[in-house]
Coordinates of C-alpha atoms in Angstrom, one line a residue:
Chain A
X26 CA 168.5 62.3 72.0
X27 CA 166.0 64.8 70.3
X28 CA 167.4 67.8 68.7
X29 CA 166.8 71.2 70.3
X30 CA 163.2 72.2 69.5
X31 CA 163.1 74.8 66.6
X32 CA 162.1 78.2 67.8
X33 CA 158.9 78.3 65.6
X34 CA 157.3 75.5 67.6
X35 CA 158.2 77.1 71.0
X36 CA 156.5 80.2 70.1
X37 CA 153.3 78.8 69.3
X38 CA 150.4 79.7 71.6
X39 CA 149.9 77.2 74.4
X40 CA 146.3 76.1 73.4
X41 CA 147.5 75.5 69.9
X42 CA 150.4 73.4 71.0
X43 CA 148.1 71.4 73.3
X44 CA 145.7 70.8 70.5
X45 CA 148.5 69.7 68.3
X46 CA 149.9 67.3 71.0
X47 CA 146.2 65.9 71.5
X48 CA 145.6 65.4 67.8
X49 CA 149.1 63.8 67.2
X50 CA 149.5 61.7 70.4
X51 CA 145.9 61.2 71.0
X52 CA 145.1 58.0 69.2
X53 CA 148.3 56.2 69.8
X54 CA 148.3 56.9 73.8
X55 CA 144.5 56.0 74.0
X56 CA 144.8 52.6 72.2
X57 CA 147.8 51.7 73.7
X58 CA 146.7 52.8 77.4
X59 CA 143.4 50.9 77.0
X60 CA 144.5 47.6 75.2
X61 CA 147.9 47.2 76.7
X62 CA 148.6 48.9 79.8
X63 CA 145.0 48.7 81.4
X64 CA 144.6 45.0 80.9
X65 CA 148.0 44.3 82.3
X66 CA 147.0 46.4 85.5
X67 CA 143.4 44.9 85.5
X68 CA 145.0 41.7 85.3
X69 CA 147.0 42.2 88.4
X70 CA 144.1 43.5 90.2
X71 CA 142.0 40.5 89.2
X72 CA 144.8 38.2 90.7
X73 CA 143.6 39.4 94.2
X74 CA 140.0 38.3 93.8
X75 CA 138.5 34.9 93.6
X76 CA 135.1 33.9 92.0
X77 CA 132.6 31.6 93.0
X78 CA 130.6 29.1 90.7
X79 CA 127.7 32.0 90.6
X80 CA 130.5 34.3 89.1
X81 CA 130.3 36.6 92.0
X82 CA 134.0 38.0 92.8
X83 CA 135.4 38.6 96.2
X84 CA 138.5 40.0 97.3
X85 CA 141.1 37.7 98.8
X86 CA 144.2 39.5 98.9
X87 CA 147.3 37.3 98.2
X88 CA 145.5 34.1 98.9
X89 CA 145.6 33.1 95.0
X90 CA 149.4 33.3 95.2
X91 CA 149.6 31.3 98.5
X92 CA 147.6 28.6 96.6
X93 CA 149.7 28.7 93.6
X94 CA 153.0 28.7 95.3
X95 CA 151.8 26.5 98.5
X96 CA 149.0 24.1 97.6
X97 CA 150.7 20.9 96.1
X98 CA 147.7 20.8 93.7
X99 CA 148.9 24.1 92.1
X100 CA 152.3 24.4 93.0
X101 CA 153.6 21.1 91.5
X102 CA 152.5 22.0 87.9
X103 CA 153.7 25.6 88.6
X104 CA 157.2 24.7 89.6
X105 CA 157.2 22.0 87.0
X106 CA 156.3 24.6 84.2
X107 CA 158.9 26.8 85.6
X108 CA 161.8 24.5 85.6
X109 CA 160.8 23.1 82.1
X110 CA 160.8 26.9 81.1
X111 CA 164.3 27.5 82.4
X112 CA 165.6 24.3 80.5
X113 CA 163.9 25.7 77.3
X114 CA 165.6 29.0 78.0
X115 CA 169.0 27.5 78.8
X116 CA 168.9 25.3 75.4
X117 CA 168.2 28.7 73.4
X118 CA 171.2 30.3 75.0
X119 CA 173.6 27.6 74.8
X120 CA 172.5 26.5 71.2
X121 CA 170.7 29.4 69.4
X122 CA 173.0 32.3 70.4
X123 CA 176.3 30.4 69.6
X124 CA 175.1 29.2 66.4
X125 CA 173.8 32.7 65.5
X126 CA 177.1 34.3 66.5
X127 CA 179.1 31.8 64.4
X128 CA 177.0 32.1 61.3
X129 CA 177.3 35.9 61.6
X130 CA 181.1 35.8 62.1
X131 CA 181.2 33.6 58.8
X132 CA 179.0 35.9 56.9
X133 CA 180.8 39.0 57.9
X134 CA 184.4 37.6 56.9
X135 CA 185.7 39.8 54.1
X136 CA 185.2 38.5 50.5
X137 CA 182.6 35.8 51.1
X138 CA 180.1 35.8 48.1
X139 CA 176.5 35.2 48.0
X140 CA 175.9 36.8 51.4
X141 CA 172.5 38.1 50.4
X142 CA 171.5 34.8 49.4
X143 CA 172.8 32.9 52.7
X144 CA 170.9 35.6 54.8
X145 CA 167.7 35.3 52.8
X146 CA 167.7 31.6 53.2
X147 CA 168.8 31.4 57.0
X148 CA 166.4 34.0 58.1
X149 CA 163.2 32.1 56.2
X150 CA 162.3 30.0 59.0
X151 CA 162.0 32.9 61.5
X152 CA 159.3 34.4 59.2
X153 CA 157.2 31.4 59.4
X154 CA 154.3 30.9 61.9
X155 CA 155.5 28.9 65.0
X156 CA 152.4 26.7 64.3
X157 CA 153.6 25.6 60.9
X158 CA 157.2 25.3 62.1
X159 CA 156.1 23.0 65.0
X160 CA 153.7 20.8 63.0
X161 CA 156.2 20.4 60.1
X162 CA 158.9 19.2 62.6
X163 CA 156.3 16.9 64.1
X164 CA 155.8 15.2 60.7
X165 CA 159.6 15.0 59.9
X166 CA 160.5 13.6 63.3
X167 CA 157.5 11.2 63.3
X168 CA 158.4 7.4 63.1
X169 CA 155.4 7.2 60.8
X170 CA 157.0 9.1 57.9
X171 CA 160.5 7.8 58.7
X172 CA 162.2 11.0 57.1
X173 CA 164.3 11.6 60.1
X174 CA 165.1 8.0 60.8
X175 CA 166.0 7.4 56.9
X176 CA 168.2 10.6 57.2
X177 CA 170.1 9.1 60.2
X178 CA 170.5 5.7 58.6
X179 CA 171.9 7.3 55.3
X180 CA 174.7 8.6 57.3
X181 CA 175.2 5.3 59.4
X182 CA 173.5 6.4 62.7
X183 CA 170.3 4.7 62.2
X184 CA 170.6 3.1 65.5
X185 CA 170.3 6.6 67.2
X186 CA 166.9 7.3 66.0
X187 CA 164.0 7.5 68.5
X188 CA 160.6 9.2 68.5
X189 CA 162.1 12.0 70.5
X190 CA 159.0 14.2 70.6
X191 CA 157.1 11.4 72.1
X192 CA 159.6 10.4 74.7
X193 CA 159.3 12.1 78.4
X194 CA 163.2 12.3 78.5
X195 CA 163.6 14.1 75.4
X196 CA 160.5 15.9 74.3
X197 CA 161.2 19.1 75.9
X198 CA 164.7 19.3 74.5
X199 CA 163.5 18.4 71.2
X200 CA 161.0 21.2 71.3
X201 CA 163.5 23.6 72.3
X202 CA 165.7 22.7 69.3
X203 CA 162.9 23.2 66.9
X204 CA 162.5 26.6 68.4
X205 CA 166.2 27.0 68.2
X206 CA 166.1 26.0 64.5
X207 CA 163.4 28.8 63.9
X208 CA 164.8 31.6 65.6
X209 CA 168.3 31.2 64.9
X210 CA 167.8 34.1 62.5
X211 CA 167.2 36.8 65.1
X212 CA 170.7 36.5 66.7
X213 CA 172.3 35.9 63.4
X214 CA 170.8 39.1 61.9
X215 CA 171.4 41.5 64.8
X216 CA 174.8 40.2 65.5
X217 CA 175.6 40.5 61.8
X218 CA 174.4 44.1 61.9
X219 CA 176.7 44.9 64.6
X220 CA 179.6 43.3 63.1
X221 CA 179.2 45.4 59.9
X222 CA 179.1 48.5 62.1
X223 CA 182.8 47.9 63.4
X224 CA 185.1 50.3 61.5
X225 CA 187.4 48.8 58.9
X226 CA 190.5 50.6 60.3
X227 CA 190.2 48.5 63.6
X228 CA 190.2 45.3 61.5
X229 CA 193.0 46.3 59.1
X230 CA 195.1 47.4 62.0
X231 CA 194.9 44.1 63.6
X232 CA 195.7 42.3 60.4
X233 CA 198.6 44.5 59.8
X234 CA 199.9 43.3 63.3
X235 CA 199.6 39.8 61.8
X236 CA 196.4 38.4 63.3
X237 CA 194.5 35.7 61.6
X238 CA 190.8 36.0 61.0
X239 CA 190.2 33.6 63.9
X240 CA 191.9 35.6 66.3
X241 CA 190.5 38.9 65.0
X242 CA 187.1 37.5 65.7
X243 CA 187.6 36.5 69.2
X244 CA 189.9 39.3 70.2
X245 CA 188.3 42.1 68.5
X246 CA 185.1 41.5 67.0
X247 CA 183.4 39.6 69.6
X248 CA 184.3 41.8 72.5
X249 CA 182.8 44.9 70.4
X250 CA 179.6 43.2 69.8
X251 CA 179.0 42.1 73.4
X252 CA 176.2 44.6 73.9
X253 CA 174.4 43.3 71.0
X254 CA 174.9 39.8 72.4
X255 CA 173.4 40.8 75.8
X256 CA 170.4 42.4 73.8
X257 CA 169.7 39.2 72.2
X258 CA 169.9 37.2 75.3
X259 CA 167.3 39.6 77.0
X260 CA 165.0 39.4 73.8
X261 CA 165.3 35.6 73.9
X262 CA 164.6 35.5 77.8
X263 CA 161.3 37.5 77.2
X264 CA 160.3 35.4 74.3
X265 CA 160.9 32.2 76.0
X266 CA 159.3 32.9 79.1
X267 CA 156.2 34.0 77.0
X268 CA 156.4 31.2 74.6
X269 CA 153.1 29.1 74.1
X270 CA 152.4 28.6 70.3
X271 CA 155.0 25.8 69.7
X272 CA 154.0 23.4 72.8
X273 CA 150.4 24.0 72.2
X274 CA 150.5 23.2 68.3
X275 CA 152.8 20.1 68.8
X276 CA 151.7 18.8 72.2
X277 CA 148.3 20.3 72.7
X278 CA 147.3 22.3 76.0
X279 CA 148.3 19.1 78.2
X280 CA 151.9 19.6 77.1
X281 CA 152.5 15.8 77.0
X282 CA 154.1 13.4 77.6
X283 CA 152.9 13.7 81.2
X284 CA 153.6 17.4 81.4
X285 CA 157.3 17.2 80.6
X286 CA 156.9 19.8 78.1
X287 CA 154.8 22.1 80.2
X288 CA 156.1 25.7 80.2
X289 CA 154.6 28.7 81.9
X290 CA 152.7 29.9 78.8
X291 CA 150.8 26.5 78.5
X292 CA 150.2 26.4 82.2
X293 CA 148.8 29.9 82.1
X294 CA 146.5 29.1 79.1
X295 CA 145.2 25.8 80.8
X296 CA 144.6 27.6 84.0
X297 CA 142.8 30.6 82.5
X298 CA 141.1 29.1 79.6
X299 CA 140.4 25.5 80.8
X300 CA 141.0 22.2 78.9
X301 CA 139.8 18.6 78.8
X302 CA 140.8 18.0 82.5
X303 CA 139.6 21.3 84.4
X304 CA 137.3 24.4 84.0
X305 CA 139.1 27.7 83.1
X306 CA 139.6 29.9 86.2
X307 CA 140.2 33.6 85.3
X308 CA 141.3 34.7 88.8
X309 CA 144.0 31.8 89.1
X310 CA 144.7 32.6 85.5
X311 CA 145.4 36.2 86.5
X312 CA 147.6 35.2 89.1
X313 CA 149.6 33.0 87.0
X314 CA 150.0 35.8 84.5
X315 CA 151.1 38.3 87.4
X316 CA 153.8 35.9 88.5
X317 CA 154.9 35.3 84.7
X318 CA 155.0 39.4 84.7
X319 CA 157.3 39.5 87.8
X320 CA 159.5 36.7 86.2
X321 CA 159.9 38.9 83.2
X322 CA 160.5 42.0 85.0
X323 CA 163.2 40.3 87.3
X324 CA 165.0 39.3 84.0
X325 CA 164.9 42.8 82.5
X326 CA 166.0 44.4 85.6
X327 CA 169.0 42.0 86.2
X328 CA 169.7 42.9 82.4
X329 CA 169.4 46.7 82.8
X330 CA 171.4 46.8 86.4
X331 CA 174.0 44.1 86.0
X332 CA 174.8 43.5 82.4
X333 CA 174.1 46.7 80.8
X334 CA 175.9 48.7 83.1
X335 CA 179.1 46.6 83.2
X336 CA 179.6 46.5 79.4
X337 CA 181.5 49.3 78.0
X338 CA 180.0 50.8 74.9
X339 CA 182.4 51.6 72.2
X340 CA 181.4 54.8 70.3
X341 CA 182.7 54.5 66.8
Chain B
X7 CA 194.3 34.0 45.9
X8 CA 196.7 31.6 47.6
X9 CA 195.7 27.9 47.9
X10 CA 195.4 28.3 51.7
X11 CA 192.8 31.2 51.3
X12 CA 191.0 29.3 48.8
X13 CA 190.8 26.2 51.0
X14 CA 189.6 28.7 53.8
X15 CA 186.9 30.0 51.5
X16 CA 185.6 26.5 50.5
X17 CA 185.3 25.7 54.0
X18 CA 183.3 28.8 54.9
X19 CA 181.0 28.2 52.2
X20 CA 180.5 24.5 53.0
X21 CA 179.5 25.4 56.6
X22 CA 177.1 28.3 55.2
X23 CA 175.6 25.7 52.5
X24 CA 175.1 23.0 55.1
X25 CA 173.2 25.5 57.5
X26 CA 171.2 26.8 54.6
X27 CA 169.9 23.5 53.9
X28 CA 169.3 22.5 57.3
X29 CA 167.1 25.9 57.3
X30 CA 165.2 25.3 54.1
X31 CA 165.2 21.5 54.0
X32 CA 162.4 21.0 56.2
X33 CA 160.2 23.5 54.4
X34 CA 161.0 22.2 51.0
X35 CA 160.1 18.7 52.2
X36 CA 156.6 19.7 53.3
X37 CA 156.0 21.6 50.3
X38 CA 157.4 19.1 47.9
X39 CA 155.4 16.2 49.4
X40 CA 152.2 18.1 49.4
X41 CA 152.0 17.6 45.8
X42 CA 152.3 13.9 45.6
X43 CA 149.9 10.8 46.3
X44 CA 149.8 9.0 49.7
X45 CA 152.1 6.0 48.6
X46 CA 154.6 8.4 47.1
X47 CA 154.8 10.6 50.3
X48 CA 155.7 7.6 52.3
X49 CA 157.6 5.4 49.7
X50 CA 160.0 8.1 48.6
X51 CA 159.7 11.3 50.7
X52 CA 162.9 13.0 49.3
X53 CA 161.8 12.4 45.7
X54 CA 160.5 15.5 43.7
X55 CA 156.8 14.7 42.5
X56 CA 156.8 13.4 38.9
X57 CA 154.0 12.6 36.5
X58 CA 153.2 9.4 38.3
X59 CA 153.1 10.5 41.6
X60 CA 151.8 14.0 41.1
X61 CA 148.5 14.7 42.9
X62 CA 146.5 17.6 44.3
X63 CA 144.0 15.6 46.4
X64 CA 145.4 17.1 49.5
X65 CA 144.4 20.6 48.4
X66 CA 141.0 19.5 47.2
X67 CA 140.4 18.2 50.6
X68 CA 141.5 21.3 52.3
X69 CA 139.4 23.5 50.2
X70 CA 136.4 21.3 50.6
X71 CA 136.5 20.6 54.2
X72 CA 137.8 24.0 55.7
X73 CA 136.8 27.5 55.2
X74 CA 140.6 28.3 54.2
X75 CA 139.5 31.4 51.9
X76 CA 137.8 32.8 54.9
X77 CA 140.8 32.4 56.9
X78 CA 143.0 34.0 54.4
X79 CA 140.6 37.1 53.9
X80 CA 140.4 37.2 57.7
X81 CA 144.1 37.3 58.1
X82 CA 144.7 39.7 55.4
X83 CA 142.0 42.3 56.8
X84 CA 143.4 42.0 60.4
X85 CA 147.1 42.3 59.1
X86 CA 146.4 45.2 56.8
X87 CA 144.1 47.2 58.9
X88 CA 146.4 46.7 61.8
X89 CA 149.5 47.7 59.8
X90 CA 147.8 50.9 58.7
X91 CA 146.7 52.0 62.0
X92 CA 150.0 51.1 63.7
X93 CA 152.0 53.1 60.9
X94 CA 149.7 56.0 61.1
X95 CA 149.3 56.5 64.7
X96 CA 152.7 55.5 65.3
X97 CA 154.2 58.0 63.1
X98 CA 151.9 60.8 64.4
X99 CA 153.0 60.0 68.0
X100 CA 156.7 59.6 67.0
X101 CA 156.4 63.1 65.3
X102 CA 155.0 64.7 68.4
X103 CA 157.5 63.1 70.8
X104 CA 160.6 64.0 68.8
X105 CA 159.4 67.4 67.2
X106 CA 157.3 69.1 70.1
X107 CA 159.2 68.6 73.4
X108 CA 157.0 69.3 76.3
X109 CA 156.9 68.8 79.9
X110 CA 156.6 64.9 80.4
X111 CA 157.6 64.0 77.0
X112 CA 160.4 61.7 78.4
X113 CA 158.0 60.3 80.8
X114 CA 155.6 59.5 78.0
X115 CA 158.3 57.7 75.9
X116 CA 159.2 55.7 78.7
X117 CA 155.4 55.0 79.3
X118 CA 155.0 53.9 75.7
X119 CA 158.2 51.7 75.7
X120 CA 156.9 49.3 78.4
X121 CA 155.2 47.8 75.6
X122 CA 158.4 46.8 73.8
X123 CA 159.5 44.7 76.5
X124 CA 156.4 43.4 78.4
X125 CA 154.1 41.0 76.4
X126 CA 150.6 42.2 76.0
X127 CA 149.8 38.4 76.2
X128 CA 150.0 38.6 79.8
X129 CA 146.8 40.9 80.2
X130 CA 144.7 38.4 78.3
X131 CA 142.5 37.6 80.9
X132 CA 141.5 41.3 81.3
X133 CA 141.4 41.8 77.6
X134 CA 139.0 38.9 77.1
X135 CA 136.8 40.5 79.9
X136 CA 136.9 43.8 78.3
X137 CA 136.1 42.3 74.9
X138 CA 133.1 40.4 76.1
X139 CA 131.6 43.2 78.2
X140 CA 132.3 45.6 74.9
X141 CA 130.4 42.9 72.7
X142 CA 133.5 42.6 70.6
X143 CA 134.2 39.1 71.5
X144 CA 134.7 36.9 68.4
X145 CA 135.2 40.0 66.1
X146 CA 138.0 41.0 63.8
X147 CA 137.8 44.3 65.4
X148 CA 138.9 42.9 68.8
X149 CA 141.9 41.4 67.2
X150 CA 142.7 44.6 65.4
X151 CA 142.5 46.7 68.6
X152 CA 144.8 44.4 70.3
X153 CA 147.5 44.1 67.6
X154 CA 147.5 48.0 67.1
X155 CA 148.2 48.3 70.9
X156 CA 151.0 45.5 70.5
X157 CA 152.5 47.0 67.5
X158 CA 152.5 50.6 68.5
X159 CA 155.4 50.9 71.0
X160 CA 158.0 49.2 68.6
X161 CA 156.8 51.5 65.6
X162 CA 157.1 54.6 67.4
X163 CA 160.6 53.5 68.6
X164 CA 161.6 52.8 65.2
X165 CA 159.7 55.8 63.4
X166 CA 161.1 58.3 66.0
X167 CA 164.7 57.4 64.9
X168 CA 163.8 57.9 61.4
X169 CA 162.0 61.2 61.8
X170 CA 165.3 62.4 63.6
X171 CA 167.1 61.8 60.7
X172 CA 164.9 64.1 58.5
X173 CA 166.7 67.5 57.9
X174 CA 165.4 70.1 60.3
X175 CA 165.6 72.8 57.6
X176 CA 162.8 71.0 55.7
X177 CA 160.2 71.4 58.3
X178 CA 161.3 74.8 59.3
X179 CA 161.2 76.0 55.8
X180 CA 157.5 74.9 55.5
X181 CA 157.0 76.7 59.0
X182 CA 158.3 79.8 57.6
X183 CA 155.8 79.6 54.7
X184 CA 153.0 79.4 57.2
X185 CA 152.2 75.8 56.3
X186 CA 150.0 74.3 59.1
X187 CA 151.6 71.8 61.3
X188 CA 149.2 68.9 60.3
X189 CA 150.0 69.5 56.7
X190 CA 153.8 69.7 57.6
X191 CA 153.3 66.1 58.9
X192 CA 151.1 64.7 56.3
X193 CA 152.8 66.2 53.4
X194 CA 156.4 66.8 54.1
X195 CA 157.2 64.3 56.8
X196 CA 155.1 61.2 56.3
X197 CA 156.4 60.7 52.5
X198 CA 159.7 60.5 53.8
X199 CA 159.1 57.7 56.1
X200 CA 158.4 55.2 53.5
X201 CA 161.7 53.5 54.0
X202 CA 160.9 52.7 57.6
X203 CA 157.7 50.7 56.5
X204 CA 159.8 47.5 56.0
X205 CA 161.3 47.8 59.3
X206 CA 158.2 48.3 61.1
X207 CA 156.8 45.5 59.1
X208 CA 159.3 43.0 60.4
X209 CA 158.7 43.8 63.8
X210 CA 155.0 44.2 63.9
X211 CA 153.4 42.7 60.9
X212 CA 155.0 39.7 60.7
X213 CA 154.0 38.5 64.6
X214 CA 150.5 39.6 63.7
X215 CA 150.1 37.4 60.6
X216 CA 151.7 34.5 62.5
X217 CA 149.9 35.0 65.9
X218 CA 148.1 32.1 67.4
X219 CA 147.3 33.3 71.0
X220 CA 144.9 36.0 70.4
X221 CA 142.9 34.3 67.7
X222 CA 142.7 31.2 69.9
X223 CA 141.6 33.5 73.0
X224 CA 139.4 35.9 71.2
X225 CA 137.6 34.2 68.2
X226 CA 135.5 31.1 68.5
X227 CA 133.8 30.6 65.2
X228 CA 134.9 29.7 61.7
X229 CA 134.1 33.1 60.3
X230 CA 136.5 34.9 62.4
X231 CA 139.4 32.4 62.4
X232 CA 142.9 33.7 60.8
X233 CA 145.1 31.3 58.8
X234 CA 147.2 30.4 61.8
X235 CA 144.5 29.4 64.1
X236 CA 142.3 27.8 61.2
X237 CA 145.1 25.8 60.0
X238 CA 146.2 24.8 63.5
X239 CA 142.6 23.5 64.0
X240 CA 142.5 21.7 60.7
X241 CA 145.8 19.9 61.2
X242 CA 144.6 18.6 64.7
X243 CA 141.2 17.5 63.2
X244 CA 143.0 15.7 60.1
X245 CA 146.0 14.5 61.7
X246 CA 146.1 11.2 60.2
X247 CA 145.3 12.6 56.5
X248 CA 148.6 13.2 55.4
X249 CA 147.7 14.7 52.0
X250 CA 145.4 17.2 53.6
X251 CA 148.1 18.1 56.5
X252 CA 150.7 18.5 54.0
X253 CA 148.7 20.6 51.8
X254 CA 147.3 22.8 54.7
X255 CA 151.0 23.3 55.8
X256 CA 152.0 24.3 52.3
X257 CA 149.1 26.7 52.0
X258 CA 150.2 28.5 55.3
X259 CA 153.6 28.6 54.2
X260 CA 153.7 29.7 50.7
X261 CA 152.1 33.2 50.8
X262 CA 154.5 34.1 53.6
X263 CA 157.4 32.6 51.5
X264 CA 156.4 34.5 48.3
X265 CA 156.2 37.9 50.0
X266 CA 159.2 37.3 51.9
X267 CA 161.3 36.4 48.7
X268 CA 160.0 39.4 47.0
X269 CA 160.6 42.0 50.0
X270 CA 163.5 40.2 51.6
X271 CA 166.1 42.8 50.7
X272 CA 164.1 45.6 52.1
X273 CA 163.0 43.4 55.1
X274 CA 166.6 42.6 55.9
X275 CA 167.9 46.1 55.2
X276 CA 165.3 47.1 57.8
X277 CA 166.3 44.6 60.2
X278 CA 169.8 45.3 60.0
X279 CA 169.5 49.3 59.9
X280 CA 170.0 51.2 63.0
X281 CA 166.8 50.5 64.6
X282 CA 167.8 48.1 67.0
X283 CA 171.3 49.2 68.1

């Protein structure tokens, strides 16, 4: 909450105050409104139009959405992308966040040395471009290079190796795990910071009562960082339903094999920008973007009204 | 330390070391093999390059057949200009929102925070139309404008928290001396915001440097590609030339890693500071 205004600024003449506000807020509000909010609204407006080959646009109401959700030519890839996106998100929630929590828990144990070193190293992949990460893993998992196959063979699991990125059955989960590998740093850091904020006395009291580190973590620390965990979950949700770069750089716009790795981001790109198989269609693209907007909005609302409200915040 | 505690401490370190290896292993593998001849890349991928296997042939190829230096300078221009504008306009707006409360200031703060959660990417169709009609298509200016709009909400949020921590007396003392408001901001407040730069950098600058989407949508010629897009296209083209591919990947990785290692202390402090509670 902002502090009370100091008297001097309140006593300023109105015109002078207005001038100051315009000077300080003008540039930020102008750029943000023009290049962020306006395009979002304009995209939604565009989704109610259709254009003929000559480029002329005509208003069609919700017809684009009816096509997207009802016409098999559009709805099949749409539902496929949505389902894949849910799997992508589920893998992040089930793998990325637990690993992040576990590593943060280990790092925050008292007396662990080299914390700074571990943190720096573990956060490194998060800093890299998704394109680079995707392509590097593409090489590592490639049967041509044989690094992954060799590593598995070295621990006696050589028979488990398969070209995971190329198989319809495993490509999506493999890509999700690559993304998990890259972004574990985010839950790790945020939860680590939250763990550090827990007052020492609380932990000391538990230790005096005879609790071991394991039980202290599960019964005291973890409940206290639940708000951060739910924040991480909603960040993951928004990022996952907006993801594109990884699939595009490893699999291309067609999200192969046979669209098994297609998520909403790549579906949006193909619809709007076109690809080898179809021409770009800006108005249908706008409709896809609008649907994605409402999916993200739904997630945010669920978080704000269901999760955020129920979690008790502890003030230290 | 009892033996029990020592055993537990070793166990903790083993897990942490194992995960650290998993985190840097793939990056090291790519960088290491980019310095080797083709036969050694496939023959012994896990070995360090030595006198007989060392080779820069991949790097030569990348320099010869791509505009990698143009990509670097484009990325630098776009990132630095966007960062400067995000910090300047962000700090000014954060200052006005926290210092001069006015009717509608809460509403304006809410309006600005929409951009933290809703990805600007969803407005791409309209952004492309706007840039085309403004003649900014395929220019770095278009990228900068979009990135500033994208970075502002988070930076205003972070910088507001910093500005609230600056002691009230400091600005009021200056006001009593009759110093104009603009000078109070630029000469008293702005220099105190320096520690916030690292935090803002993590949340706004890194995503800009790494972004693929907007260069892909908004730029079409080699002269405006950024490193991320340029390398992505190069990789697609030379996919079977392992030397070049590994070299191109390393050239995209190394600058980020070097800067990260130099700044990691501040970056991580920024990330774990109160900004995201």
